[in-house]
mmCIF file of C-alpha atoms in Angstrom:
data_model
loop_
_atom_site.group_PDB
_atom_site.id
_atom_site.type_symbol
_atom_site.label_atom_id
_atom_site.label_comp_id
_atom_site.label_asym_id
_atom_site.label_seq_id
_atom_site.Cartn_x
_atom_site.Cartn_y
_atom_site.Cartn_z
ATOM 1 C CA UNK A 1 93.062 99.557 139.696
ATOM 2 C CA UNK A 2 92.097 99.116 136.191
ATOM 3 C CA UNK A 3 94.225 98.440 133.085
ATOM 4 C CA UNK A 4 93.565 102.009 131.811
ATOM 5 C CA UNK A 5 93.459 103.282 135.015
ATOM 6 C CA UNK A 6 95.938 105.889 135.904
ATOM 7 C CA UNK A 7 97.324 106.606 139.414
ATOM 8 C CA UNK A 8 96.154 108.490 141.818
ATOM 9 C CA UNK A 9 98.714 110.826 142.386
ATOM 10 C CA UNK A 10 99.780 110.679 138.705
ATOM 11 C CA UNK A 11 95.474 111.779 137.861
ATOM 12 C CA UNK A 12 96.026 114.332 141.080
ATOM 13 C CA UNK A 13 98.707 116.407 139.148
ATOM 14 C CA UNK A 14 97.033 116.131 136.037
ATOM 15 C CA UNK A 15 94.095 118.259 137.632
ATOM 16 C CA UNK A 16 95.889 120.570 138.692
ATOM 17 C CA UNK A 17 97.819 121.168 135.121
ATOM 18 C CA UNK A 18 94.384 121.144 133.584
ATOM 19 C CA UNK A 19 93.134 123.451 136.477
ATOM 20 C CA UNK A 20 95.888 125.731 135.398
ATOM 21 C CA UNK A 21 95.118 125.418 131.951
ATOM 22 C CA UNK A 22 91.631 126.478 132.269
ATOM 23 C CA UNK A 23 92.512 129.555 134.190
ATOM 24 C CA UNK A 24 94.966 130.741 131.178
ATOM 25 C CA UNK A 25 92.664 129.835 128.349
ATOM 26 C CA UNK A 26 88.933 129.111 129.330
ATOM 27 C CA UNK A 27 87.967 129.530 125.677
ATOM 28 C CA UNK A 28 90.116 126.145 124.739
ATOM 29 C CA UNK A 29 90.154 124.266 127.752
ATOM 30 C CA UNK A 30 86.705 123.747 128.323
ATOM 31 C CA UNK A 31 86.429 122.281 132.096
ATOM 32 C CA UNK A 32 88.032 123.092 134.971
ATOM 33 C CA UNK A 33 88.964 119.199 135.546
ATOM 34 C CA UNK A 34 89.840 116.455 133.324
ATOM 35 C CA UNK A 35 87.675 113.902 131.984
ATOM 36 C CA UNK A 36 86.892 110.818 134.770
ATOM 37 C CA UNK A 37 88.033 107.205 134.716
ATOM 38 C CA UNK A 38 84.289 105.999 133.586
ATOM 39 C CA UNK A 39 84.265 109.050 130.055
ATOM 40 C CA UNK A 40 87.806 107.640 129.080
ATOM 41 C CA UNK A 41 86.671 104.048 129.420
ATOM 42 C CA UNK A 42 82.866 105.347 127.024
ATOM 43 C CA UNK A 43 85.652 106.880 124.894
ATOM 44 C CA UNK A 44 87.811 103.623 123.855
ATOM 45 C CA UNK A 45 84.939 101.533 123.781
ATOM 46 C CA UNK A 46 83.679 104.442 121.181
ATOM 47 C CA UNK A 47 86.928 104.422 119.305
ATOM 48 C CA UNK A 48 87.328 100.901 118.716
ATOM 49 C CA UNK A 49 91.202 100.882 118.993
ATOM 50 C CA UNK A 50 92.099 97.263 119.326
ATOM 51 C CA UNK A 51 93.224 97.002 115.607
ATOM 52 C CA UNK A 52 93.935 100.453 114.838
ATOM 53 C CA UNK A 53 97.219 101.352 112.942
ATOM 54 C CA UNK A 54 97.093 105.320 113.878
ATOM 55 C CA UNK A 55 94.695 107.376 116.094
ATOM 56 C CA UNK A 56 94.476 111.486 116.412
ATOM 57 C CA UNK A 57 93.504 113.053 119.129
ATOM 58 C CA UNK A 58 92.661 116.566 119.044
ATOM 59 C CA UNK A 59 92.837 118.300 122.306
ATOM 60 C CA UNK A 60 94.263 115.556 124.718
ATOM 61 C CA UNK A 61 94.784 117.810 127.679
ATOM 62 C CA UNK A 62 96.820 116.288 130.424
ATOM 63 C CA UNK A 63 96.749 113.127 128.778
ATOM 64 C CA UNK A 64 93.828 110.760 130.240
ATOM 65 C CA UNK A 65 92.101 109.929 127.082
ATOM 66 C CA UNK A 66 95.710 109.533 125.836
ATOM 67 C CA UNK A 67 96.887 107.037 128.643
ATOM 68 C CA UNK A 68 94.083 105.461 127.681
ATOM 69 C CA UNK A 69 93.871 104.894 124.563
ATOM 70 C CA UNK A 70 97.661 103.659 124.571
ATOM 71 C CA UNK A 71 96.521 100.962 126.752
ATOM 72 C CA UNK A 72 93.844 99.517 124.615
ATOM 73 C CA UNK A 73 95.961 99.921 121.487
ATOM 74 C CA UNK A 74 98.158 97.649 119.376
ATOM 75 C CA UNK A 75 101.839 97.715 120.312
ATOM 76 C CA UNK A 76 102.541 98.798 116.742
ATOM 77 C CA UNK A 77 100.067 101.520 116.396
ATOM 78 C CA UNK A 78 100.925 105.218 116.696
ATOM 79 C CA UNK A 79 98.746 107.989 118.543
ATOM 80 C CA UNK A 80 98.908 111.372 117.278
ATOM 81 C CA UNK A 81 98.184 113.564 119.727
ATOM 82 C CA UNK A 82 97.733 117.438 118.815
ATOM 83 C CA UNK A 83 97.573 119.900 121.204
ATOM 84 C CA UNK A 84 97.998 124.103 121.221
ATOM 85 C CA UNK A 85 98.979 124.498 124.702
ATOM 86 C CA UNK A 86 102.987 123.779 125.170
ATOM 87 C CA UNK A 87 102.599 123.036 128.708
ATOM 88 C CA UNK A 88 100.347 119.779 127.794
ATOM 89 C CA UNK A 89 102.475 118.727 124.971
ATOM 90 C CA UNK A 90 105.215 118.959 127.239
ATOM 91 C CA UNK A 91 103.023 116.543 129.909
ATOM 92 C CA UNK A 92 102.409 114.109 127.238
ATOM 93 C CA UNK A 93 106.348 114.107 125.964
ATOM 94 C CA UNK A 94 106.932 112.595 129.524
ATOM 95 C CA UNK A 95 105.087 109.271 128.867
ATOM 96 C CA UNK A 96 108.136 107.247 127.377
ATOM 97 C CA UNK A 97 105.887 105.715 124.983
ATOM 98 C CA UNK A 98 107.122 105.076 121.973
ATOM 99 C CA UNK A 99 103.920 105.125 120.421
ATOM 100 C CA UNK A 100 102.900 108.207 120.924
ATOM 101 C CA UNK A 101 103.359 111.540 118.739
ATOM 102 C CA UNK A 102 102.641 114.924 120.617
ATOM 103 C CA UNK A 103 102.721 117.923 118.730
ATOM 104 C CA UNK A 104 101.586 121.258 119.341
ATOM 105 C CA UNK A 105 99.578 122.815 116.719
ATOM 106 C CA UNK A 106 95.994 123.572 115.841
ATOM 107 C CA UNK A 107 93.389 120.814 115.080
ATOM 108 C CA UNK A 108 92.467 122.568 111.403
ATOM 109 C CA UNK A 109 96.060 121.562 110.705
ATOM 110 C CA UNK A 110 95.856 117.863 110.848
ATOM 111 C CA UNK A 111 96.567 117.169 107.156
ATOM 112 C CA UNK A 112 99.783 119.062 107.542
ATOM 113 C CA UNK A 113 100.699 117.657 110.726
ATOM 114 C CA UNK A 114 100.274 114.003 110.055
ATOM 115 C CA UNK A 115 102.583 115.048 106.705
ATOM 116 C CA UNK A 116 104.956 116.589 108.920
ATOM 117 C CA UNK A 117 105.449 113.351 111.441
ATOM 118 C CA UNK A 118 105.261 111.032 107.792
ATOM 119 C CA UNK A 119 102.058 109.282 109.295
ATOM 120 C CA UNK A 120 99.516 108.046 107.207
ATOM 121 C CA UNK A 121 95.597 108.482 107.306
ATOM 122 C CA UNK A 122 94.116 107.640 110.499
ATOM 123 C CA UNK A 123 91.686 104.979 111.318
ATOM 124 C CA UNK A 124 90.014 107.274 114.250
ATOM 125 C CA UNK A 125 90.485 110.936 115.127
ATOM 126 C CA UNK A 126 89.299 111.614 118.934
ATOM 127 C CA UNK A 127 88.186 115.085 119.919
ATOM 128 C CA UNK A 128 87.776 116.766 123.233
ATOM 129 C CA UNK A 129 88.098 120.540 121.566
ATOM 130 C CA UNK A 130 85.200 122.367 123.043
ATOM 131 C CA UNK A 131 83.520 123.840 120.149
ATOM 132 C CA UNK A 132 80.854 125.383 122.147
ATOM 133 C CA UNK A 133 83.965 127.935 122.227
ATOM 134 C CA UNK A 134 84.929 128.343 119.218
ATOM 135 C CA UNK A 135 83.424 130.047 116.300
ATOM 136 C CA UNK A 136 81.273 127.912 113.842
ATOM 137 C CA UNK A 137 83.717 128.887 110.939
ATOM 138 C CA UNK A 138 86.279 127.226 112.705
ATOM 139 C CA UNK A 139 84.338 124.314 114.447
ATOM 140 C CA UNK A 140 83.033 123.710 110.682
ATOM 141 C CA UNK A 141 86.389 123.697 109.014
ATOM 142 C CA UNK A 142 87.889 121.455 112.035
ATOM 143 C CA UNK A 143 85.123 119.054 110.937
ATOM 144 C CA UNK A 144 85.713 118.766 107.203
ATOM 145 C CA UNK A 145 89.508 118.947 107.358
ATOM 146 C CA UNK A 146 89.172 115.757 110.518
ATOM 147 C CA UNK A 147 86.903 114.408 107.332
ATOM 148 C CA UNK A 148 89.155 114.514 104.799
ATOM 149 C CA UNK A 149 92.483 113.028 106.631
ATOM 150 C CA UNK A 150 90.688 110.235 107.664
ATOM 151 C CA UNK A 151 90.992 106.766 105.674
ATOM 152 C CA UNK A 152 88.032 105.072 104.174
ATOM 153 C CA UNK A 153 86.054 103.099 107.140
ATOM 154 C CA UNK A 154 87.383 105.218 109.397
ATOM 155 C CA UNK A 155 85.478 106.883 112.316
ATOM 156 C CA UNK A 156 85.165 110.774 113.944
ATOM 157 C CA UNK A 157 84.738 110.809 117.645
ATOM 158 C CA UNK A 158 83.829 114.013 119.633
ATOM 159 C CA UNK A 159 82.923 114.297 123.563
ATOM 160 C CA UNK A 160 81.191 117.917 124.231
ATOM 161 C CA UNK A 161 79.201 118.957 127.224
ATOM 162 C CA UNK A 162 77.323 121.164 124.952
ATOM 163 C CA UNK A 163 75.657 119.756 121.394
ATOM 164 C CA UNK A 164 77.552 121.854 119.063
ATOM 165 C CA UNK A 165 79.853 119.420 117.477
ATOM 166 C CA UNK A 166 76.546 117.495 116.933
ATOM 167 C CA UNK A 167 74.662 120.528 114.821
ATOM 168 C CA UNK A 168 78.198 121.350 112.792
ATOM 169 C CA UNK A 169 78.910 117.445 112.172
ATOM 170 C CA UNK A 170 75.020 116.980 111.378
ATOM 171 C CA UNK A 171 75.189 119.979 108.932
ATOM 172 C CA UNK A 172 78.766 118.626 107.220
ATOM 173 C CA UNK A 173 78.453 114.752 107.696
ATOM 174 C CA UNK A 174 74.800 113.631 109.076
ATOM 175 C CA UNK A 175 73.532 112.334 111.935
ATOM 176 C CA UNK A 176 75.859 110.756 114.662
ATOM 177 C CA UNK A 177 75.507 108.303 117.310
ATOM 178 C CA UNK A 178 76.092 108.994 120.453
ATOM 179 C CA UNK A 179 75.666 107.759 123.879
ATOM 180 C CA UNK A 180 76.123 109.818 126.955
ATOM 181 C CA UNK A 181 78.045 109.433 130.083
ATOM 182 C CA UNK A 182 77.182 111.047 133.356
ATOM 183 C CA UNK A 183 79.768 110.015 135.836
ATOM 184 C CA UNK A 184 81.857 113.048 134.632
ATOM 185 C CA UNK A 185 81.975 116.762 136.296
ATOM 186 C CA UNK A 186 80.457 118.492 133.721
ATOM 187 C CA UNK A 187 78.122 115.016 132.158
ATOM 188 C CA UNK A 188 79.493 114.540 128.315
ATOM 189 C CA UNK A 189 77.945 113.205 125.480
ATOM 190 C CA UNK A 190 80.150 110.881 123.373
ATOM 191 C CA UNK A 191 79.584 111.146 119.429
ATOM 192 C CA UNK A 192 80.090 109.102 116.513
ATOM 193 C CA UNK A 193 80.644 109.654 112.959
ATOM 194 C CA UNK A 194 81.271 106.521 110.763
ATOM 195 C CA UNK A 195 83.008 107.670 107.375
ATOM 196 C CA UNK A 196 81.975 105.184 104.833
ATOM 197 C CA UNK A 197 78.186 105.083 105.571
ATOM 198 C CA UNK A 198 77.976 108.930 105.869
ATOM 199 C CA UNK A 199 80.267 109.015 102.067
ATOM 200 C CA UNK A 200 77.310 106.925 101.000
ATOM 201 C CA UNK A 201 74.817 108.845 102.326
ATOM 202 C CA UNK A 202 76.025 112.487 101.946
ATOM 203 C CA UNK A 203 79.055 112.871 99.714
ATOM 204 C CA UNK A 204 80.272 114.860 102.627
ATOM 205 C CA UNK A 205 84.116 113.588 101.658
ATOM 206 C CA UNK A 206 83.836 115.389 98.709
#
């Protein structure tokens, strides 16, 4: 088993929460399964935890990106993990990692929410929010308020089936990098928004 491998019957559950979680809200839970061993692994290697002092995540689910990203972090970094279903926040509680913040609250709240736990900015903020679902007011106002909480050199990190993160960050932040992973159920596409070249670039921070 891999390092940031979860077990089986541990991964087993999850689906089924996440199953369950689909079936209440489709609109913010955006596959019927969670995201596969090989996505989490693009995802850290995307993030770039290794020296991070705080990470967000917006919409960890069940908590496989979470698990993780714990394991490739420091042991004195903190993960903020936001989600607005109870029943995942609950899930992620259940860790026993002292590292690791769950709240439950909406992603457009970050500022507040990092206030609220006294954290500081964040060197990466994660995203699995499907904002193919969502409308573009509120994908675009997600965007700029991930934007403005993070610190300077920090980086934005999305994974979407569909490309509409990419045309909301592209409009708010330019272009992205991305690379895309198909050993997932549905294939996702793993962006990248660095903060200081896109500042330079596009005043978008402003």
């Amino acid at each position: 088993m891999e390092k940031n491998e979860q077990p089986r019957f541990q991964r087993d559950r999850n689906s089924i929460a996440f199953f369950r979680g689909f079936l209440r809200k489709p609109d913010v839970v955006a596959s019927v399964i969670p995201s596969s061993r090989y996505l989490e692994k693009r995802i850290v290697e995307a993030c770039d935890v290794h020296d991070a002092k705080l990470v967000v995540e917006l919409g960890p689910g069940t908590g496989g990106t979470t698990h993780a990203l714990l394991q490739a972090m420091p042991a004195d970094a903190k993960l903020l993990a936001i989600d607005v279903e109870a029943d995942f926040v609950r899930m992620l509680n259940a860790f026993g990692d002292d590292r690791l913040v769950a709240h439950c609250g909406r992603a457009e709240d970050i500022a507040s929410i990092l206030a609220e736990h006294g954290l500081p900015a964040p060197d990466v903020v994660v995203s699995g929010i499907p904002f193919s679902t969502i409308s573009h007011a509120q994908g675009e106002e997600i965007i700029r308020r991930v934007w403005q909480s993070l610190k300077p050199g920090g980086k934005f990190v999305a994974y979407q089936f569909r490309d509409r993160v990419a045309m909301l960050g592209r409009k708010l932040l330019g272009a992205p990098t991305s690379r895309l992973e198909l050993r997932n159920v549905p294939p996702m596409r793993v962006y990248q928004w660095f903060k200081d070249a896109v500042v330079e670039a596009h005043g978008a921070a402003a």
